[in-house]
CSV table of C-alpha atoms and ligand atoms in Angstrom, one decimal:
chain,number,residue,atom,x,y,z
V,1,MET,CA,0.4,-0.1,0.0
V,2,ALA,CA,1.7,3.6,-0.6
V,3,ASP,CA,2.6,5.5,1.8
V,4,ARG,CA,1.1,8.8,-0.1
V,5,TYR,CA,2.0,10.3,2.7
V,6,LEU,CA,5.6,10.4,2.4
V,7,HIS,CA,4.7,10.5,-1.5
V,8,LEU,CA,3.2,14.0,-0.8
V,9,THR,CA,5.5,15.5,2.5
V,10,GLY,CA,8.2,14.7,-0.7
V,11,THR,CA,7.0,17.7,-2.7
V,12,ALA,CA,7.6,21.7,-2.0
V,13,PRO,CA,3.7,22.3,-1.1
V,14,GLY,CA,4.1,19.6,1.3
V,15,ARG,CA,7.4,20.2,3.3
V,16,PHE,CA,5.7,24.1,3.9
V,17,LEU,CA,2.6,22.4,6.0
V,18,ALA,CA,3.9,19.5,6.5
V,19,ARG,CA,6.4,22.3,9.2
V,20,ARG,CA,4.0,24.9,9.7
V,21,LEU,CA,1.6,22.1,11.3
V,22,GLY,CA,4.3,20.6,13.1
V,23,LEU,CA,3.9,16.8,11.6
V,24,PRO,CA,6.5,14.6,11.2
V,25,GLN,CA,8.5,15.3,8.4
V,26,PRO,CA,10.0,12.0,7.3
V,27,ALA,CA,12.0,12.1,4.2
V,28,PRO,CA,12.9,9.3,1.3
V,29,LEU,CA,15.3,6.8,1.5
V,30,ARG,CA,18.3,6.5,-0.1
V,31,ARG,CA,18.1,3.0,-0.3
V,32,TRP,CA,20.4,0.3,-3.0
V,33,THR,CA,20.0,0.5,-6.4
V,34,LEU,CA,22.9,-1.6,-9.3
V,35,GLU,CA,23.1,2.1,-10.3
V,36,THR,CA,24.3,4.0,-6.3
V,37,PRO,CA,25.0,1.2,-4.6
V,38,ARG,CA,27.2,3.6,-2.2
V,39,LEU,CA,27.0,6.6,0.0
V,40,ASP,CA,26.9,9.5,-1.7
V,41,GLY,CA,29.7,11.3,0.0
V,42,PRO,CA,33.1,11.4,2.3
V,43,LEU,CA,33.9,9.2,5.6
V,44,LEU,CA,35.5,11.2,8.9
V,45,HIS,CA,37.2,8.4,11.2
V,46,LEU,CA,36.8,10.1,14.7
V,47,THR,CA,38.9,8.6,17.4
V,48,ALA,CA,37.5,9.3,21.0
V,49,GLY,CA,40.2,8.0,24.2
V,50,ASN,CA,43.0,5.9,23.3
V,51,SER,CA,42.6,2.9,20.9
V,52,ALA,CA,43.9,-0.5,20.2
V,53,ILE,CA,42.7,-0.4,17.0
V,54,THR,CA,43.2,2.7,15.1
V,55,ASP,CA,44.7,1.4,11.9
V,56,GLU,CA,42.2,-1.9,11.6
V,57,LEU,CA,39.9,0.1,11.8
V,58,ALA,CA,40.7,2.4,9.5
V,59,LYS,CA,41.2,-0.9,6.9
V,60,ALA,CA,37.9,-1.7,7.8
V,61,LEU,CA,37.2,0.9,6.6
V,62,ALA,CA,39.1,1.3,3.3
V,63,ALA,CA,36.5,-1.8,2.6
V,64,THR,CA,33.7,0.1,2.3
V,65,GLY,CA,35.1,1.7,-1.8
V,66,LEU,CA,33.6,5.2,0.4
V,67,THR,CA,37.2,8.1,0.7
V,68,VAL,CA,38.2,8.3,4.1
V,69,ASP,CA,38.5,12.5,4.6
V,70,PRO,CA,39.6,14.5,7.3
V,71,GLN,CA,38.9,17.5,6.0
V,72,ALA,CA,35.4,16.6,4.7
V,73,ALA,CA,33.1,19.5,5.3
V,74,HIS,CA,29.8,17.3,4.4
V,75,PRO,CA,30.3,13.5,5.5
V,76,ALA,CA,27.6,10.6,4.0
V,77,GLY,CA,29.4,8.7,7.6
V,78,ILE,CA,31.0,9.1,10.6
V,79,VAL,CA,32.6,6.7,12.6
V,80,LEU,CA,33.8,7.7,15.6
V,81,ASP,CA,36.2,4.8,17.2
V,82,ALA,CA,34.7,4.8,21.0
V,83,THR,CA,36.6,1.8,22.1
V,84,GLY,CA,38.6,4.2,24.6
V,85,VAL,CA,36.6,5.3,26.6
V,86,THR,CA,37.5,3.6,30.3
V,87,SER,CA,35.8,6.5,32.5
V,88,ALA,CA,32.7,9.2,32.7
V,89,ARG,CA,35.0,11.4,32.4
V,90,GLY,CA,36.3,10.0,28.8
V,91,LEU,CA,33.0,10.7,27.3
V,92,ALA,CA,33.7,14.1,27.2
V,93,GLU,CA,36.0,13.2,24.1
V,94,VAL,CA,33.3,11.8,22.6
V,95,HIS,CA,31.1,14.8,22.2
V,96,ALA,CA,34.4,16.5,21.9
V,97,ALA,CA,34.2,14.2,18.7
V,98,LEU,CA,31.0,13.7,17.2
V,99,HIS,CA,29.3,18.1,18.8
V,100,PRO,CA,31.3,20.2,15.8
V,101,VAL,CA,30.7,17.9,13.0
V,102,VAL,CA,27.0,16.3,13.2
V,103,ARG,CA,25.6,19.5,12.7
V,104,SER,CA,27.2,19.5,8.7
V,105,GLN,CA,26.8,15.9,8.0
V,106,ALA,CA,25.2,15.3,3.9
V,107,PRO,CA,20.6,14.2,4.0
V,108,GLY,CA,21.2,10.3,5.0
V,109,GLY,CA,24.1,10.5,6.0
V,110,ARG,CA,25.7,7.1,8.9
V,111,ILE,CA,26.9,7.3,12.1
V,112,VAL,CA,28.7,4.5,13.6
V,113,VAL,CA,29.9,4.2,16.9
V,114,ILE,CA,32.4,1.5,17.4
V,115,GLY,CA,32.5,1.1,21.6
V,116,THR,CA,33.7,-2.8,23.1
V,117,PRO,CA,31.9,-5.3,25.3
V,118,PRO,CA,31.1,-3.5,28.9
V,119,SER,CA,33.2,-5.5,31.3
V,120,SER,CA,32.5,-7.7,34.1
V,121,GLU,CA,35.5,-6.6,36.2
V,122,ASP,CA,36.3,-2.9,35.6
V,123,HIS,CA,32.7,-1.0,36.0
V,124,HIS,CA,34.1,2.2,35.2
V,125,GLN,CA,35.6,1.1,32.0
V,126,ALA,CA,31.3,-0.8,31.7
V,127,ALA,CA,30.0,2.3,32.2
V,128,ALA,CA,30.8,4.2,30.6
V,129,GLN,CA,30.7,1.8,27.5
V,130,GLN,CA,27.2,1.4,28.7
V,131,ALA,CA,27.0,5.1,28.5
V,132,LEU,CA,27.4,5.1,24.8
V,133,GLU,CA,24.6,3.3,24.0
V,134,GLY,CA,22.3,5.2,25.3
V,135,PHE,CA,24.5,8.2,23.7
V,136,VAL,CA,23.5,6.7,19.7
V,137,ARG,CA,20.3,6.0,20.5
V,138,SER,CA,19.3,9.6,21.7
V,139,LEU,CA,21.5,10.4,18.5
V,140,ALA,CA,19.5,8.1,16.3
V,141,LYS,CA,16.1,10.3,17.3
V,142,GLU,CA,17.9,13.9,16.8
V,143,THR,CA,20.1,13.2,13.4
V,144,GLY,CA,16.8,13.5,10.8
V,145,ARG,CA,17.0,13.2,7.4
V,146,GLY,CA,16.8,10.2,7.1
V,147,SER,CA,20.4,9.4,8.7
V,148,THR,CA,20.5,6.7,11.6
V,149,ALA,CA,22.8,5.6,13.9
V,150,GLN,CA,23.8,2.5,14.9
V,151,LEU,CA,27.0,0.7,17.4
V,152,VAL,CA,29.0,-1.3,17.0
V,153,ARG,CA,31.2,-3.3,19.8
V,154,ILE,CA,33.9,-4.7,19.0
V,155,PRO,CA,35.7,-7.8,21.7
V,156,ALA,CA,39.3,-7.7,21.9
V,157,GLY,CA,41.3,-9.9,20.5
V,158,ALA,CA,38.6,-9.6,17.7
V,159,ALA,CA,39.6,-11.4,14.3
V,160,PRO,CA,41.9,-8.8,11.8
V,161,GLY,CA,38.9,-8.0,9.3
V,162,ALA,CA,36.2,-9.2,11.3
V,163,ALA,CA,34.2,-6.4,11.9
V,164,GLU,CA,34.8,-5.5,8.6
V,165,SER,CA,31.5,-7.4,6.4
V,166,THR,CA,29.5,-5.4,9.6
V,167,LEU,CA,30.5,-2.0,8.8
V,168,ARG,CA,30.3,-2.5,5.6
V,169,PHE,CA,26.5,-2.8,5.4
V,170,LEU,CA,26.1,-0.1,8.0
V,171,LEU,CA,28.0,2.5,6.3
V,172,SER,CA,26.0,2.3,2.8
V,173,PRO,CA,22.6,2.7,1.4
V,174,ARG,CA,21.8,-1.2,2.3
V,175,SER,CA,20.4,-0.9,5.5
V,176,ALA,CA,18.3,2.3,4.7
V,177,TYR,CA,16.1,1.4,7.7
V,178,VAL,CA,18.1,0.6,10.4
V,179,SER,CA,18.8,2.5,13.2
V,180,GLY,CA,19.4,3.2,17.4
V,181,GLN,CA,20.9,-0.2,17.2
V,182,VAL,CA,23.8,-2.6,18.6
V,183,ILE,CA,25.6,-5.3,17.5
V,184,GLU,CA,27.8,-6.9,19.5
V,185,LEU,CA,31.1,-8.9,17.5
V,186,THR,CA,32.4,-12.1,18.7
V,187,THR,CA,36.0,-12.4,18.6
V,188,ALA,CA,35.0,-15.2,14.8
V,189,ALA,CA,37.8,-14.3,11.1
V,190,PRO,CA,35.5,-13.6,8.3
V,191,ASP,CA,35.0,-15.8,6.0
V,192,PRO,CA,36.8,-15.5,2.4
V,193,VAL,CA,35.1,-13.9,-0.2
V,194,ALA,CA,36.1,-13.7,-3.6
V,195,ASP,CA,33.7,-10.8,-4.7
V,196,GLN,CA,32.3,-8.5,-2.5
V,197,ASP,CA,29.4,-8.1,-5.2
V,198,ALA,CA,28.7,-11.8,-5.6
V,199,PRO,CA,29.7,-12.6,-1.5
V,200,LEU,CA,26.4,-15.1,-2.0
V,201,SER,CA,28.7,-17.1,-5.7
V,202,GLY,CA,28.4,-20.7,-5.3
V,203,ARG,CA,26.6,-20.9,-2.2
V,204,THR,CA,23.2,-21.7,-1.4
V,205,ALA,CA,20.7,-21.0,0.0
V,206,LEU,CA,16.8,-22.1,1.4
V,207,VAL,CA,14.2,-19.6,2.4
V,208,THR,CA,10.5,-20.3,4.2
V,209,GLY,CA,7.7,-18.4,2.9
V,210,ALA,CA,8.8,-16.9,0.0
V,211,ALA,CA,6.3,-17.0,-2.4
V,212,ARG,CA,5.2,-13.2,-1.6
V,213,GLY,CA,5.9,-10.7,1.0
V,214,ILE,CA,9.2,-10.3,2.6
V,215,GLY,CA,10.3,-13.7,1.8
V,216,ALA,CA,9.9,-13.1,-2.0
V,217,SER,CA,11.7,-10.2,-1.5
V,218,VAL,CA,15.0,-12.4,0.6
V,219,ALA,CA,15.3,-14.3,-2.1
V,220,SER,CA,15.5,-11.6,-4.3
V,221,VAL,CA,18.2,-10.2,-2.1
V,222,LEU,CA,20.1,-13.1,-1.3
V,223,ALA,CA,19.9,-14.3,-5.3
V,224,ARG,CA,21.4,-10.7,-6.4
V,225,ASP,CA,23.9,-10.9,-4.0
V,226,GLY,CA,24.6,-14.6,-6.4
V,227,ALA,CA,23.2,-16.6,-4.9
V,228,HIS,CA,21.3,-20.3,-5.9
V,229,VAL,CA,17.9,-19.6,-4.1
V,230,ILE,CA,15.3,-22.6,-2.7
V,231,VAL,CA,12.5,-20.8,-2.5
V,232,LEU,CA,9.8,-23.1,-0.4
V,233,ASP,CA,6.2,-22.0,0.8
V,234,VAL,CA,2.8,-24.2,1.4
V,235,PRO,CA,1.3,-26.2,-1.3
V,236,GLN,CA,-1.6,-23.6,-1.6
V,237,ALA,CA,1.0,-20.6,-2.8
V,238,GLN,CA,2.2,-23.2,-5.1
V,239,ASP,CA,1.5,-20.2,-8.4
V,240,ASP,CA,2.8,-17.5,-6.5
V,241,LEU,CA,6.4,-19.6,-5.8
V,242,VAL,CA,6.8,-21.0,-9.1
V,243,ARG,CA,7.0,-17.6,-10.2
V,244,THR,CA,8.7,-16.2,-7.6
V,245,ALA,CA,11.4,-18.8,-8.3
V,246,ASP,CA,11.1,-18.0,-12.5
V,247,ARG,CA,11.6,-15.1,-11.9
V,248,LEU,CA,15.1,-15.5,-10.0
V,249,GLY,CA,15.9,-18.7,-11.6
V,250,ALA,CA,16.0,-20.2,-7.7
V,251,THR,CA,14.1,-24.4,-7.0
V,252,ALA,CA,10.6,-24.1,-5.6
V,253,LEU,CA,9.9,-26.8,-2.9
V,254,PRO,CA,5.9,-26.1,-2.1
V,255,LEU,CA,6.2,-28.3,1.5
V,256,ASP,CA,3.6,-26.5,4.6
V,257,ILE,CA,7.1,-26.1,7.2
V,258,THR,CA,5.1,-28.1,9.7
V,259,ALA,CA,5.3,-31.5,8.2
V,260,PRO,CA,7.0,-33.9,9.9
V,261,ASP,CA,9.0,-34.4,7.0
V,262,ALA,CA,10.2,-31.1,6.8
V,263,ALA,CA,13.6,-31.2,7.2
V,264,ALA,CA,14.2,-33.9,5.0
V,265,ARG,CA,13.0,-32.8,2.1
V,266,ILE,CA,14.4,-29.9,2.7
V,267,ALA,CA,18.3,-32.0,2.2
V,268,ALA,CA,16.1,-34.2,-0.1
V,269,ALA,CA,16.2,-29.9,-1.4
V,270,ALA,CA,20.0,-29.4,-1.1
V,271,PRO,CA,21.9,-32.6,-2.0
V,272,ASP,CA,25.0,-30.3,-1.5
V,273,GLY,CA,24.1,-29.1,1.6
V,274,LEU,CA,22.7,-25.8,2.5
V,275,ASP,CA,24.7,-22.5,3.6
V,276,VAL,CA,22.1,-19.9,4.1
V,277,LEU,CA,18.6,-20.8,6.3
V,278,VAL,CA,16.2,-18.7,6.7
V,279,HIS,CA,13.4,-18.9,8.5
V,280,ASN,CA,11.3,-15.9,7.1
V,281,ALA,CA,7.4,-18.1,7.2
V,282,GLY,CA,5.0,-17.3,9.7
V,283,ILE,CA,1.8,-16.3,10.5
V,284,THR,CA,-0.9,-14.2,13.2
V,285,ARG,CA,-4.0,-15.5,14.7
V,286,ASP,CA,-4.8,-12.3,16.5
V,287,ARG,CA,-7.3,-12.6,19.4
V,288,ARG,CA,-7.1,-11.5,23.3
V,289,LEU,CA,-6.1,-14.5,25.5
V,290,ALA,CA,-9.5,-14.5,27.2
V,291,ASN,CA,-11.5,-14.4,23.7
V,292,MET,CA,-8.2,-18.0,22.3
V,293,PRO,CA,-9.1,-20.1,21.5
V,294,ALA,CA,-6.3,-23.1,22.1
V,295,ASP,CA,-7.1,-24.6,17.9
V,296,ARG,CA,-5.3,-20.4,17.3
V,297,TRP,CA,-2.4,-20.0,20.2
V,298,ALA,CA,-0.8,-23.7,19.1
V,299,GLN,CA,-1.0,-22.9,14.9
V,300,VAL,CA,1.3,-20.0,15.7
V,301,ILE,CA,3.9,-21.5,17.7
V,302,ASP,CA,3.8,-24.6,15.0
V,303,VAL,CA,4.8,-22.3,11.6
V,304,ASN,CA,6.5,-19.4,13.6
V,305,LEU,CA,8.0,-20.9,17.1
V,306,ASP,CA,8.1,-24.4,17.3
V,307,SER,CA,9.0,-25.7,12.7
V,308,VAL,CA,12.1,-23.1,13.5
V,309,LEU,CA,13.4,-25.5,16.1
V,310,ARG,CA,13.1,-28.5,14.9
V,311,THR,CA,14.2,-28.2,11.6
V,312,THR,CA,17.4,-25.9,12.5
V,313,ASP,CA,17.8,-28.3,15.2
V,314,GLU,CA,17.6,-31.7,11.7
V,315,LEU,CA,19.5,-29.7,10.1
V,316,LEU,CA,22.2,-28.6,11.7
V,317,THR,CA,22.3,-32.3,13.0
V,318,SER,CA,22.5,-34.4,10.2
V,319,GLY,CA,25.4,-31.8,8.9
V,320,THR,CA,22.9,-30.3,5.9
V,321,LEU,CA,23.9,-27.0,6.7
V,322,ASN,CA,27.5,-26.4,5.5
V,323,ARG,CA,30.2,-24.9,7.4
V,324,GLY,CA,30.2,-21.7,7.3
V,325,GLY,CA,26.4,-21.9,7.4
V,326,ARG,CA,24.1,-19.5,8.2
V,327,VAL,CA,21.2,-19.2,10.5
V,328,VAL,CA,18.9,-16.3,9.9
V,329,ALA,CA,15.5,-16.4,12.4
V,330,THR,CA,12.6,-14.1,11.5
V,331,ALA,CA,11.4,-12.4,14.9
V,332,SER,CA,9.6,-9.0,15.1
V,333,ILE,CA,9.2,-5.7,17.4
V,334,ALA,CA,5.8,-7.6,18.4
V,335,GLY,CA,8.2,-10.2,20.9
V,336,ILE,CA,10.1,-7.5,22.4
V,337,ALA,CA,7.5,-4.9,23.0
V,338,GLY,CA,4.3,-7.1,23.3
V,339,ASN,CA,1.4,-6.2,21.7
V,340,ASN,CA,-2.9,-6.5,22.5
V,341,GLY,CA,-3.8,-8.8,21.1
V,342,GLN,CA,-1.1,-11.0,20.0
V,343,THR,CA,0.5,-13.2,22.9
V,344,ASN,CA,0.2,-16.4,20.6
V,345,TYR,CA,2.4,-14.1,17.9
V,346,ALA,CA,4.3,-12.1,20.1
V,347,ALA,CA,5.0,-15.5,22.3
V,348,SER,CA,6.6,-17.0,19.6
V,349,LYS,CA,9.1,-14.2,18.3
V,350,ALA,CA,10.4,-13.6,21.7
V,351,GLY,CA,10.7,-17.4,21.6
V,352,VAL,CA,13.0,-17.5,18.5
V,353,ILE,CA,14.6,-14.8,20.0
V,354,GLY,CA,15.8,-16.7,23.0
V,355,LEU,CA,16.6,-20.1,20.0
V,356,VAL,CA,19.5,-17.0,18.8
V,357,ARG,CA,20.6,-16.3,21.6
V,358,SER,CA,21.3,-19.8,23.4
V,359,LEU,CA,22.2,-21.8,19.9
V,360,GLY,CA,24.6,-19.2,18.3
V,361,PRO,CA,27.6,-18.9,20.6
V,362,ARG,CA,27.0,-23.4,20.6
V,363,ALA,CA,25.9,-23.8,16.4
V,364,ALA,CA,29.4,-21.9,16.6
V,365,ALA,CA,31.3,-23.4,18.1
V,366,GLY,CA,30.3,-26.7,17.5
V,367,HIS,CA,29.6,-26.6,13.5
V,368,GLY,CA,30.3,-23.4,12.6
V,369,VAL,CA,27.3,-21.7,11.9
V,370,THR,CA,26.2,-18.9,13.1
V,371,VAL,CA,22.8,-18.4,14.2
V,372,ASN,CA,21.0,-14.9,14.2
V,373,ALA,CA,17.5,-13.0,14.1
V,374,VAL,CA,15.6,-10.3,13.0
V,375,ALA,CA,12.9,-8.6,14.7
V,376,PRO,CA,11.0,-6.2,11.7
V,377,GLY,CA,8.8,-3.5,12.7
V,378,PHE,CA,6.1,-1.7,10.3
V,379,ILE,CA,7.1,-2.9,6.8
V,380,GLU,CA,4.6,-1.9,3.6
V,381,THR,CA,3.0,-6.0,3.0
V,382,LYS,CA,0.1,-7.0,2.7
V,383,MET,CA,-0.4,-8.2,5.6
V,384,THR,CA,0.5,-4.3,7.0
V,385,ALA,CA,-1.7,-3.0,4.6
V,386,ALA,CA,-4.3,-5.1,5.8
V,387,VAL,CA,-4.6,-3.5,8.8
V,388,PRO,CA,-7.0,-0.7,10.0
V,389,LEU,CA,-6.4,3.0,8.4
V,390,PHE,CA,-5.3,5.2,11.4
V,391,ILE,CA,-3.5,1.8,13.8
V,392,ARG,CA,-1.5,2.2,9.9
V,393,GLU,CA,-0.8,5.3,10.1
V,394,ALA,CA,0.6,5.2,13.8
V,395,GLY,CA,3.0,2.7,12.7
V,396,ARG,CA,4.1,4.1,9.8
V,397,ARG,CA,4.4,7.5,11.9
V,398,MET,CA,5.8,6.2,15.3
V,399,ASN,CA,9.2,5.7,14.9
V,400,SER,CA,12.5,7.8,14.1
V,401,LEU,CA,12.2,7.8,10.6
V,402,SER,CA,8.7,8.6,10.2
V,403,GLN,CA,7.7,6.4,7.2
V,404,GLY,CA,7.1,2.6,7.4
V,405,GLY,CA,10.1,-0.3,6.3
V,406,LEU,CA,9.7,-2.2,1.9
V,407,PRO,CA,10.6,-5.5,2.2
V,408,VAL,CA,13.5,-5.2,0.8
V,409,ASP,CA,14.8,-3.0,4.0
V,410,VAL,CA,15.0,-6.7,6.0
V,411,ALA,CA,16.3,-8.4,3.0
V,412,GLU,CA,19.1,-6.3,3.3
V,413,ALA,CA,19.7,-7.2,6.7
V,414,VAL,CA,19.4,-10.9,6.0
V,415,ALA,CA,21.6,-10.5,3.5
V,416,TRP,CA,24.1,-9.5,5.5
V,417,PHE,CA,23.7,-11.7,8.1
V,418,ALA,CA,24.4,-14.3,5.3
V,419,GLN,CA,27.3,-13.5,3.9
V,420,PRO,CA,30.3,-15.5,4.3
V,421,GLY,CA,32.7,-12.8,5.7
V,422,SER,CA,29.8,-12.2,8.7
V,423,ALA,CA,31.6,-14.5,11.4
V,424,ALA,CA,31.9,-12.8,14.0
V,425,VAL,CA,27.8,-11.6,14.1
V,426,ASN,CA,26.4,-14.0,15.7
V,427,GLY,CA,23.4,-13.8,18.2
V,428,GLN,CA,22.7,-11.5,16.9
V,429,VAL,CA,18.7,-9.5,16.7
V,430,LEU,CA,19.3,-6.5,14.2
V,431,ARG,CA,15.6,-4.6,14.0
V,432,VAL,CA,15.1,-3.6,11.3
V,433,CYS,CA,12.2,-0.8,12.6
V,434,GLY,CA,13.7,2.3,11.9
V,435,GLN,CA,14.1,2.9,15.3
V,436,SER,CA,10.8,2.0,16.8
V,437,LEU,CA,9.2,3.6,20.1
V,438,LEU,CA,8.4,0.2,20.3
V,439,GLY,CA,10.2,-1.3,23.5
V,440,ALA,CA,12.9,0.8,22.6
W,501,NAD,N1,5.0,-7.2,7.8
W,501,NAD,C1,5.4,-6.7,8.7
W,501,NAD,O1,5.2,-5.6,8.8
W,501,NAD,C2,6.3,-7.6,9.9
W,501,NAD,C3,7.1,-7.3,11.0
W,501,NAD,C4,7.3,-7.9,11.7
W,501,NAD,C5,7.8,-9.4,11.9
W,501,NAD,N2,7.8,-9.9,10.0
W,501,NAD,C6,7.7,-10.9,9.3
W,501,NAD,O2,8.4,-10.7,8.7
W,501,NAD,C7,8.0,-12.5,7.7
W,501,NAD,C8,7.2,-11.8,7.2
W,501,NAD,O3,6.1,-11.6,7.2
W,501,NAD,P1,5.0,-11.3,6.0
W,501,NAD,O4,5.0,-10.1,6.0
W,501,NAD,O5,5.8,-11.2,4.3
W,501,NAD,O6,4.1,-12.2,5.7
W,501,NAD,P2,3.6,-12.2,4.9
W,501,NAD,O7,1.9,-13.4,4.9
W,501,NAD,O8,2.9,-11.7,3.2
W,501,NAD,O9,4.3,-13.7,4.2
W,501,NAD,C9,4.4,-15.0,4.9
W,501,NAD,C10,4.6,-16.3,4.1
W,501,NAD,O10,4.6,-17.4,4.2
W,501,NAD,C11,4.3,-18.6,4.1
W,501,NAD,N3,3.4,-19.9,4.9
W,501,NAD,C12,2.8,-19.7,6.3
W,501,NAD,N4,3.4,-20.8,7.1
W,501,NAD,C13,4.1,-21.7,6.6
W,501,NAD,C14,4.1,-22.6,7.0
W,501,NAD,N5,3.0,-23.5,7.4
W,501,NAD,N6,5.1,-23.1,6.0
W,501,NAD,C15,5.9,-22.9,4.9
W,501,NAD,N7,5.3,-20.8,4.7
W,501,NAD,C16,4.7,-21.2,5.2
W,501,NAD,C17,2.6,-17.5,3.6
W,501,NAD,O11,1.6,-18.5,2.2
W,501,NAD,C18,3.1,-16.5,2.8
W,501,NAD,O12,4.1,-17.1,1.6
W,501,NAD,C19,6.6,-12.9,9.1
W,501,NAD,O13,7.5,-14.7,9.6
W,501,NAD,C20,6.4,-12.0,10.2
W,501,NAD,O14,6.3,-12.0,11.1
W,501,NAD,C21,6.9,-9.2,9.2
């Protein structure tokens, strides 16, 4: 469904009216296209405190393809290395570094603050590093004009190149609808990427619920990134599924993911194993708990959570998920904030978060596989088009970017998790919600 308000405020009279009436002024977001794959301008690399990773970070920033220019008057990206901030007083350097430059940032810009995990042994360091979280979440609310801000925590002893894929993603148009997020990396070394324009080339990815909506977009972005994609959806959606498959040169697998033999059928469809498994299929059966029959509860838990647990377990233990594999599940901000009439859905999506956090480290240690999740906010799909007008309008505007996201925004986040270079991204839940106020 078209966002007419966003269209209106994209015109000069509309902008004038919105400003005069004090209404939200969403900036059109610039997303990835073949012609404009990068941010439009240079990068500023700043440091607060004594950093031990300056050279390594400079290498990672150079790999983004953006020009690092210390004199940039209107930087498209600003990266502040605050890993060396270890005290409350040291936070003054964060202010001193960013205060003079935030105003001059180009519209649609990116701010990335680099921190390090708060220490359990040094409460001064922990306070200073945790302070960065509140700082970044607030800055993300202030930046405006389609700009975003995030915090990336790099642990001591991180492997060379561990942060590269994350910086590439955050400092690009691909992360247009991600803001106010905290990403904590591990020390794992990235798997090599031969071609950054096709990082998934030679890999096989399976996407569930891919006949339409977010799943179809995920399949399309993974195919763009070079993967051979297997698209899975219920047999009733076969026509749409085959259309998606034909469009992408993908393989269609009509299958209900809750079927007892689902994992075996997936394994049979991927004789060389799977490199990427995206659990996207999801349903809602909304009712308040007092009015909710057991079958509506069970259907949602079965599709959104139990089948995710079952198939992940079976595909891991059978070795169908290749070493270096990536599992990406789909949570929701409803699973973080809760939602009236969605006890079943929110329980299932919160369960996905529990799965990711628990299994991520063990899957990496035992199988060399990472497990992460996206948590979409308000995304413009058939599902949200069916929401009553007033609630839909509120859902669209109640975030720092004052607009709904597009399926491709979720797909780009999935593609970042799926990359071979993202081995250090594990056990993370990334909200793709424009920094929604819900559950923030
Ligand atoms: N649209 C949003 O704003 C939003 C927000 C948060 C989370 N999500 C989540 O993102 C995912 C995709 O959402 P969407 O908006 O594209 O939904 P959608 O309803 O448009 O698509 C979901 C797809 O999953 C398929 N599916 C359902 N049950 C299945 C089963 N048992 N086996 C195989 N396939 C099955 C459906 O046939 C459909 O094609 C879901 O997990 C949803 O909960 C969406």
